[in-house]
CSV table of C-alpha atoms in Angstrom, one decimal:
chain,number,residue,atom,x,y,z
A,15,MET,CA,-3.7,-19.2,-62.9
A,16,ASN,CA,-7.2,-18.6,-61.7
A,17,SER,CA,-7.0,-21.8,-59.7
A,18,ILE,CA,-3.8,-20.6,-57.9
A,19,SER,CA,-5.3,-17.3,-57.0
A,20,SER,CA,-8.5,-18.9,-55.7
A,21,GLU,CA,-6.4,-21.4,-53.7
A,22,LYS,CA,-4.6,-18.5,-52.1
A,23,GLN,CA,-7.8,-16.8,-51.2
A,24,VAL,CA,-9.1,-20.0,-49.5
A,25,LEU,CA,-5.9,-20.3,-47.6
A,26,GLY,CA,-6.1,-16.7,-46.5
A,27,LEU,CA,-9.5,-17.2,-44.8
A,28,PRO,CA,-8.3,-19.7,-42.2
A,29,VAL,CA,-5.4,-17.5,-41.5
A,30,LEU,CA,-7.7,-14.5,-40.9
A,31,ILE,CA,-10.0,-16.5,-38.7
A,32,ALA,CA,-7.1,-17.8,-36.6
A,33,THR,CA,-5.7,-14.3,-36.2
A,34,ILE,CA,-9.1,-12.9,-35.0
A,35,VAL,CA,-9.5,-15.8,-32.5
A,36,LEU,CA,-6.1,-15.4,-31.0
A,37,GLY,CA,-6.5,-11.6,-30.8
A,38,LEU,CA,-9.9,-11.9,-29.1
A,39,ALA,CA,-8.6,-14.5,-26.7
A,40,ASP,CA,-5.7,-12.2,-25.8
A,41,LEU,CA,-8.0,-9.3,-25.1
A,42,ALA,CA,-10.3,-11.5,-23.0
A,43,PHE,CA,-7.4,-12.7,-20.8
A,44,LEU,CA,-6.2,-9.2,-20.4
A,45,LEU,CA,-9.7,-8.0,-19.3
A,46,MET,CA,-10.0,-10.9,-16.8
A,47,THR,CA,-6.6,-10.2,-15.4
A,48,SER,CA,-7.1,-6.5,-14.9
A,49,SER,CA,-10.8,-6.6,-13.7
A,50,ARG,CA,-10.6,-9.5,-11.2
A,51,ASP,CA,-9.8,-9.1,-7.5
A,52,PRO,CA,-6.2,-10.4,-7.2
A,53,GLY,CA,-6.8,-11.6,-3.6
A,54,ILE,CA,-7.0,-8.4,-1.5
A,55,VAL,CA,-7.1,-9.0,2.2
A,56,PRO,CA,-9.7,-6.8,3.9
A,57,ARG,CA,-8.3,-4.3,6.4
A,58,ASN,CA,-9.1,-4.3,10.1
A,59,ALA,CA,-10.8,-1.3,11.6
A,60,ARG,CA,-8.6,-1.6,14.7
A,61,PRO,CA,-5.4,-3.5,15.6
A,62,PRO,CA,-5.5,-6.8,17.4
A,63,GLU,CA,-6.0,-6.5,21.2
A,64,SER,CA,-3.4,-9.1,22.1
A,65,CYS,CA,-0.2,-10.5,20.7
A,66,GLY,CA,-0.6,-14.2,21.6
A,67,GLY,CA,-2.9,-16.9,22.6
A,68,GLY,CA,-4.3,-18.1,19.3
A,69,ASP,CA,-4.3,-17.5,15.6
A,70,GLU,CA,-4.8,-14.0,14.3
A,71,GLU,CA,-7.1,-13.2,11.4
A,72,GLY,CA,-5.6,-14.2,8.1
A,73,VAL,CA,-2.9,-16.4,9.5
A,74,ALA,CA,-2.8,-20.0,8.6
A,75,GLY,CA,-1.0,-22.5,10.7
A,76,ASP,CA,0.0,-22.7,14.3
A,77,VAL,CA,1.7,-19.6,15.9
A,78,THR,CA,4.9,-20.6,17.7
A,79,THR,CA,7.4,-17.9,18.6
A,80,PRO,CA,6.9,-14.2,18.3
A,81,SER,CA,9.9,-11.9,17.6
A,82,ALA,CA,11.1,-9.3,20.0
A,83,GLU,CA,10.4,-6.3,17.8
A,84,TRP,CA,7.4,-4.3,18.8
A,85,VAL,CA,4.9,-2.4,16.6
A,86,THR,CA,4.7,1.3,17.5
A,87,ALA,CA,3.6,3.1,14.4
A,88,ALA,CA,-0.1,2.8,14.1
A,89,SER,CA,-0.9,1.8,17.7
A,90,PRO,CA,1.9,2.8,20.2
A,91,HIS,CA,-0.2,1.8,23.2
A,92,LEU,CA,-0.2,-1.9,22.1
A,93,ARG,CA,2.6,-4.4,22.4
A,94,LEU,CA,2.4,-6.4,19.2
A,95,PRO,CA,5.1,-8.6,17.8
A,96,ARG,CA,6.4,-7.5,14.4
A,97,SER,CA,6.3,-11.0,13.0
A,98,LYS,CA,5.1,-14.5,14.0
A,99,ASP,CA,6.2,-18.0,13.1
A,100,VAL,CA,3.7,-20.3,11.4
A,101,VAL,CA,4.2,-23.9,10.2
A,102,VAL,CA,3.5,-24.6,6.5
A,103,ASN,CA,4.1,-28.1,5.3
A,104,GLY,CA,6.4,-28.9,8.1
A,105,CYS,CA,8.5,-25.7,7.6
A,106,VAL,CA,8.5,-22.6,9.8
A,107,VAL,CA,7.5,-19.5,7.9
A,108,LYS,CA,7.4,-15.9,9.2
A,109,VAL,CA,4.3,-13.8,8.8
A,110,LYS,CA,4.6,-10.1,9.3
A,111,TYR,CA,2.3,-7.5,10.8
A,112,CYS,CA,1.0,-4.8,8.4
A,113,ASP,CA,0.8,-1.3,10.0
A,114,THR,CA,-1.4,-0.1,7.2
A,115,CYS,CA,-4.0,-2.9,7.2
A,116,LEU,CA,-3.7,-3.6,10.9
A,117,LEU,CA,-3.4,-7.4,10.5
A,118,TYR,CA,-1.0,-10.2,10.3
A,119,ARG,CA,-0.5,-11.0,6.6
A,120,PRO,CA,-1.3,-14.6,5.5
A,121,PRO,CA,1.6,-16.7,4.3
A,122,ARG,CA,2.9,-15.6,0.8
A,123,ALA,CA,1.0,-12.3,1.1
A,124,SER,CA,2.6,-8.9,0.8
A,125,HIS,CA,1.5,-5.3,0.8
A,126,CYS,CA,1.5,-3.6,-2.6
A,127,SER,CA,2.8,0.0,-2.2
A,128,ILE,CA,0.9,1.1,-5.4
A,129,CYS,CA,-2.5,-0.4,-4.7
A,130,ASN,CA,-2.0,0.1,-0.9
A,131,ASN,CA,-3.5,-3.3,-0.2
A,132,CYS,CA,-2.3,-6.7,1.2
A,133,VAL,CA,-2.6,-9.3,-1.6
A,134,ARG,CA,-2.6,-13.1,-1.1
A,135,LYS,CA,0.1,-14.9,-2.9
A,136,PHE,CA,1.4,-11.6,-4.2
A,137,ASP,CA,3.5,-12.0,-7.4
A,138,HIS,CA,4.0,-8.4,-8.6
A,139,HIS,CA,2.3,-5.2,-9.6
A,140,CYS,CA,2.0,-5.2,-13.4
A,141,PRO,CA,2.0,-1.6,-14.8
A,142,TRP,CA,1.0,-2.7,-18.2
A,143,VAL,CA,-2.1,-4.4,-16.8
A,144,GLY,CA,-2.7,-1.8,-14.1
A,145,GLN,CA,-3.4,-4.4,-11.5
A,146,CYS,CA,-1.7,-6.6,-8.9
A,147,ILE,CA,-1.0,-10.2,-9.9
A,148,GLY,CA,-2.0,-12.5,-7.0
A,149,LEU,CA,-3.8,-15.6,-6.1
A,150,ARG,CA,-7.0,-15.0,-7.9
A,151,ASN,CA,-5.8,-13.7,-11.3
A,152,TYR,CA,-2.3,-15.2,-11.8
A,153,ARG,CA,-3.8,-18.0,-14.0
A,154,PHE,CA,-5.3,-15.4,-16.4
A,155,PHE,CA,-2.1,-13.3,-16.4
A,156,PHE,CA,-0.1,-16.3,-17.5
A,157,LEU,CA,-2.7,-17.1,-20.2
A,158,PHE,CA,-2.5,-13.5,-21.3
A,159,ILE,CA,1.3,-13.4,-21.8
A,160,SER,CA,1.4,-16.8,-23.3
A,161,THR,CA,-1.3,-16.0,-25.8
A,162,SER,CA,0.5,-12.7,-26.6
A,163,THR,CA,3.6,-14.7,-27.3
A,164,LEU,CA,1.8,-17.2,-29.5
A,165,LEU,CA,0.1,-14.3,-31.4
A,166,CYS,CA,3.4,-12.6,-32.0
A,167,VAL,CA,5.0,-15.8,-33.4
A,168,TYR,CA,1.9,-16.6,-35.5
A,169,VAL,CA,1.9,-13.1,-37.1
A,170,PHE,CA,5.7,-13.2,-37.6
A,171,VAL,CA,5.5,-16.6,-39.5
A,172,VAL,CA,2.4,-15.6,-41.6
A,173,SER,CA,4.0,-12.3,-42.6
A,174,TRP,CA,7.1,-14.1,-43.9
A,175,LEU,CA,4.9,-16.7,-45.7
A,176,ASN,CA,3.0,-13.8,-47.4
A,177,ILE,CA,6.3,-12.2,-48.6
A,178,VAL,CA,7.6,-15.6,-49.9
A,179,ALA,CA,4.3,-16.2,-51.7
A,180,HIS,CA,4.7,-13.0,-53.7
A,181,LYS,CA,8.3,-13.7,-54.6
A,182,ASP,CA,7.4,-15.5,-57.8
A,183,GLY,CA,5.5,-12.5,-59.1
A,184,ASN,CA,8.6,-10.3,-58.5
A,185,ASP,CA,11.1,-12.3,-60.6
A,186,GLY,CA,12.1,-14.4,-57.6
A,187,SER,CA,13.6,-11.4,-55.8
A,188,LEU,CA,12.9,-11.4,-52.0
A,189,LEU,CA,13.8,-7.7,-51.7
A,190,LYS,CA,11.3,-6.7,-54.4
A,191,SER,CA,8.7,-8.9,-52.7
A,192,MET,CA,9.3,-7.1,-49.4
A,193,ALA,CA,9.1,-3.7,-51.1
A,194,GLY,CA,5.7,-4.7,-52.5
A,195,GLU,CA,4.4,-5.8,-49.1
A,196,PRO,CA,5.3,-3.0,-46.6
A,197,LEU,CA,2.6,-4.0,-44.1
A,198,SER,CA,4.1,-7.5,-43.8
A,199,VAL,CA,7.6,-5.9,-43.2
A,200,VAL,CA,6.2,-3.7,-40.4
A,201,LEU,CA,4.5,-6.6,-38.7
A,202,ILE,CA,7.7,-8.7,-38.9
A,203,VAL,CA,9.7,-6.0,-37.2
A,204,TYR,CA,7.1,-5.3,-34.6
A,205,THR,CA,6.5,-8.9,-33.7
A,206,PHE,CA,10.2,-9.7,-33.6
A,207,VAL,CA,10.8,-7.0,-31.1
A,208,SER,CA,7.7,-7.8,-29.0
A,209,VAL,CA,8.3,-11.5,-28.8
A,210,TRP,CA,11.5,-11.0,-26.7
A,211,PHE,CA,9.5,-9.2,-24.0
A,212,VAL,CA,6.4,-11.4,-23.8
A,213,GLY,CA,8.2,-14.5,-24.7
A,214,GLY,CA,10.9,-14.0,-22.1
A,215,LEU,CA,8.2,-13.2,-19.5
A,216,THR,CA,6.3,-16.4,-20.5
A,217,VAL,CA,9.4,-18.6,-20.1
A,218,PHE,CA,10.2,-17.0,-16.7
A,219,HIS,CA,6.7,-17.5,-15.3
A,220,LEU,CA,6.7,-21.1,-16.7
A,221,TYR,CA,9.8,-21.7,-14.5
A,222,LEU,CA,8.1,-20.0,-11.5
A,223,MET,CA,5.0,-22.2,-11.9
A,224,SER,CA,7.0,-25.4,-12.1
A,225,THR,CA,8.9,-24.5,-8.9
A,226,ASN,CA,5.8,-23.0,-7.2
A,227,GLN,CA,7.3,-19.6,-6.6
A,228,THR,CA,6.2,-16.0,-7.1
A,229,THR,CA,8.2,-13.2,-8.6
A,230,TYR,CA,8.4,-11.5,-5.2
A,231,GLU,CA,9.6,-14.7,-3.6
A,232,ASN,CA,12.1,-15.4,-6.3
A,233,PHE,CA,13.8,-12.0,-6.0
A,234,ARG,CA,13.4,-11.7,-2.2
A,235,TYR,CA,13.9,-15.1,-0.7
A,236,ARG,CA,15.9,-17.0,-3.3
A,237,TYR,CA,14.5,-20.5,-2.8
A,238,ASP,CA,17.3,-22.0,-4.8
A,239,LYS,CA,19.5,-21.5,-1.7
A,240,LYS,CA,17.0,-22.8,0.8
A,241,GLU,CA,14.1,-25.2,0.9
A,242,ASN,CA,10.8,-24.1,-0.7
A,243,PRO,CA,8.0,-25.3,1.6
A,244,TYR,CA,5.4,-24.9,-1.2
A,245,ASN,CA,7.2,-27.0,-3.9
A,246,ARG,CA,5.3,-30.3,-4.6
A,247,GLY,CA,6.8,-31.2,-7.9
A,248,ALA,CA,6.6,-29.6,-11.4
A,249,LEU,CA,3.4,-31.3,-12.5
A,250,SER,CA,1.6,-30.8,-9.2
A,251,ASN,CA,2.7,-27.2,-9.1
A,252,ILE,CA,1.4,-26.5,-12.7
A,253,ALA,CA,-1.8,-28.3,-11.9
A,254,GLU,CA,-2.3,-26.2,-8.8
A,255,VAL,CA,-2.3,-23.0,-11.0
A,256,PHE,CA,-4.6,-24.3,-13.8
A,257,CYS,CA,-6.7,-27.0,-12.2
A,258,ALA,CA,-7.3,-25.8,-8.6
A,259,GLY,CA,-10.4,-23.8,-7.9
A,260,ILE,CA,-10.1,-20.1,-7.5
A,261,PRO,CA,-11.0,-19.1,-3.9
A,262,PRO,CA,-13.8,-16.6,-3.6
A,263,SER,CA,-13.1,-13.0,-3.0
A,264,MET,CA,-12.8,-11.8,0.6
A,265,ASN,CA,-14.3,-8.4,-0.3
A,266,ASN,CA,-17.9,-7.5,-1.4
A,267,PHE,CA,-17.2,-4.5,-3.7
A,268,ARG,CA,-20.9,-4.0,-4.3
A,269,SER,CA,-21.8,-3.5,-0.7
A,270,TRP,CA,-22.6,-0.1,0.7
A,271,VAL,CA,-19.9,1.5,2.8
A,272,ALA,CA,-21.2,2.3,6.3
A,273,PRO,CA,-20.3,5.8,7.4
A,274,PRO,CA,-18.3,6.1,10.7
A,275,PRO,CA,-20.4,7.0,13.7
A,276,LEU,CA,-20.4,10.6,14.8
A,277,GLU,CA,-19.0,11.1,18.3
A,278,GLU,CA,-19.9,14.4,20.0
A,279,PRO,CA,-17.4,15.7,22.7
A,280,ASP,CA,-18.5,15.7,26.3
A,281,ASP,CA,-17.7,19.4,26.8
A,282,VAL,CA,-16.3,22.4,25.0
A,283,SER,CA,-12.8,21.9,26.4
A,284,GLY,CA,-12.0,19.7,23.4
A,285,GLN,CA,-11.3,16.1,24.2
A,286,LEU,CA,-9.2,14.5,21.5
A,287,PRO,CA,-10.8,11.6,19.6
A,288,PRO,CA,-9.4,8.1,20.1
A,289,ARG,CA,-7.0,6.9,17.4
A,290,ASN,CA,-7.8,3.5,15.8
A,291,GLY,CA,-10.5,3.0,18.4
A,292,ALA,CA,-8.1,3.1,21.4
A,293,ASP,CA,-7.8,5.8,24.0
A,294,LEU,CA,-4.2,6.9,23.7
A,295,THR,CA,-4.5,9.3,26.8
A,296,GLY,CA,-4.9,6.4,29.2
A,297,GLY,CA,-8.3,7.6,30.4
A,298,VAL,CA,-7.1,11.1,31.4
A,299,LYS,CA,-9.3,14.0,30.2
A,300,GLU,CA,-7.3,16.3,28.0
A,301,LYS,CA,-7.6,20.1,28.6
A,302,VAL,CA,-7.2,22.6,25.9
A,303,ASP,CA,-5.9,26.1,26.3
A,304,LEU,CA,-8.6,28.1,24.4
A,305,GLU,CA,-7.3,31.5,25.4
A,306,MET,CA,-3.9,30.8,23.8
A,307,GLY,CA,-5.5,29.5,20.6
A,308,ARG,CA,-4.0,26.0,21.0
A,309,ASN,CA,-7.2,24.1,20.2
A,310,GLY,CA,-5.3,21.0,19.1
A,311,GLY,CA,-2.6,21.0,21.8
A,312,ILE,CA,-2.3,18.7,24.8
A,313,ILE,CA,-1.6,20.0,28.3
A,314,PRO,CA,1.4,18.2,29.8
A,315,ALA,CA,0.7,15.5,32.3
A,316,ILE,CA,2.0,17.6,35.2
A,317,LEU,CA,-0.7,20.2,34.6
A,318,ARG,CA,-3.6,17.8,34.1
A,319,GLY,CA,-6.3,17.5,36.8
A,320,LEU,CA,-5.7,21.0,38.1
A,321,ASP,CA,-8.8,23.0,39.2
A,322,TYR,CA,-8.3,26.1,37.0
A,323,ASP,CA,-11.6,27.7,38.2
A,324,GLU,CA,-10.5,27.5,41.9
A,325,MET,CA,-7.1,28.9,41.0
A,326,GLU,CA,-8.7,31.8,39.2
A,327,LYS,CA,-10.9,32.6,42.2
A,328,ASN,CA,-7.9,32.5,44.5
A,329,ASP,CA,-6.0,34.8,42.2
A,330,VAL,CA,-8.9,37.4,42.2
A,331,SER,CA,-9.2,37.3,46.0
A,332,VAL,CA,-5.5,37.9,46.4
A,333,HIS,CA,-5.7,41.0,44.1
A,334,ILE,CA,-8.6,42.4,46.2
A,335,LYS,CA,-6.7,41.9,49.5
A,336,ASP,CA,-3.6,43.6,48.0
A,337,ARG,CA,-5.6,46.8,47.2
A,338,GLY,CA,-6.3,47.5,50.9
A,339,ALA,CA,-2.9,46.4,52.2
A,340,ALA,CA,0.2,48.6,52.7
A,341,PRO,CA,2.5,49.0,49.7
A,342,ALA,CA,5.4,46.6,49.6
A,343,ALA,CA,9.0,47.6,49.7
A,344,PRO,CA,10.2,49.0,46.5
A,345,ASP,CA,12.3,46.8,44.1
A,346,PRO,CA,15.5,48.5,43.1
A,347,PHE,CA,15.4,46.7,39.7
A,348,MET,CA,11.9,48.2,39.0
A,349,ALA,CA,12.8,51.7,40.1
A,350,GLY,CA,12.8,53.1,36.6
A,351,ARG,CA,9.4,51.6,35.8
A,352,TRP,CA,7.9,53.2,39.0
A,353,HIS,CA,9.5,56.5,38.2
A,354,ASN,CA,7.8,56.6,34.8
A,355,GLU,CA,4.4,55.6,36.1
A,356,ASP,CA,4.6,58.0,39.0
A,357,CYS,CA,5.7,60.9,36.9
A,358,GLU,CA,2.6,60.6,34.8
A,359,SER,CA,0.3,60.5,37.9
A,360,THR,CA,1.7,62.1,41.1
A,361,PRO,CA,4.8,64.3,40.7
A,362,THR,CA,4.9,65.1,44.5
A,363,ALA,CA,5.2,61.4,45.3
A,364,VAL,CA,8.1,61.1,42.9
A,365,SER,CA,10.1,63.9,44.4
A,366,HIS,CA,9.4,62.6,47.9
A,367,HIS,CA,10.6,59.2,46.8
A,368,VAL,CA,13.8,60.6,45.2
A,369,ASN,CA,14.7,62.6,48.4
A,370,SER,CA,14.2,59.6,50.6
A,371,GLU,CA,16.6,57.6,48.4
A,372,ARG,CA,19.2,60.4,48.6
A,373,LEU,CA,19.0,60.4,52.4
């Protein structure tokens, strides 16, 4: 009897060590997935100056034919094609212009609405990891979910073995053995439910790897209905994920962020600052109506370039000349107003004016 109990204790030690190793490996892959740069494409400070004549930043391949749709959101003064055609492995692939990052996205890249960044070989944004899954962390993401699946299966099997091992001490009754091992029962239920999620996710990504697809491409483009320009065979595709070198990050997250230069206006009239480094006013100096309180408004184009100082001088000189000139003919529509004003100042003039109207 003592030999049997000592044998069970010896068998329990390898099980414990294997559980700890799998758990630590799972946490390590989770940390590497969430803390690594997924492949963020750095933003441009200003949009491209031209729409053709060479490759744009981040575009791989030869640019062929631009589309006829023009970008007007971030830079309305520029005429940029919404997408361009590049050649990848003999197939024409469209790359789109990103209004937020002000660049043409590389092939297989997409803009994540949660992280607000363009990510190379964008797969999806994982809310459980709290990070985008892309070119530089997809390998560790697959290792994380596959290790989680293996850990769930391992705990499920070991928990059942523990219940079966105690069945002999409970008169051969499995229910009594389960009642005596409530922790094993809880682990069995928990791992049985969890393995459907992580196991199904592992099988799905194993299919994506073997066909060289991403989750975004699988739901968006459906390569099963058209040719996949990135598919090189199952073994080559899997080797590309695990054996290819991880490209370096395009961002230096430890560098100091340079503050934008301070630009002082030329005068107090309030010239609007350029947007995205481009002068949207076409070189015309904007005037601001300070007296009306519209400090941020723009004078219409028809009123630009007028010499307001000269107009004000002319207006003052006209008023001075009118004081010495003879009074103009009365306006019948303003007779009531004149009557009220004259009644307060010169009653004699009012009566004379009324008598003249009667005559």
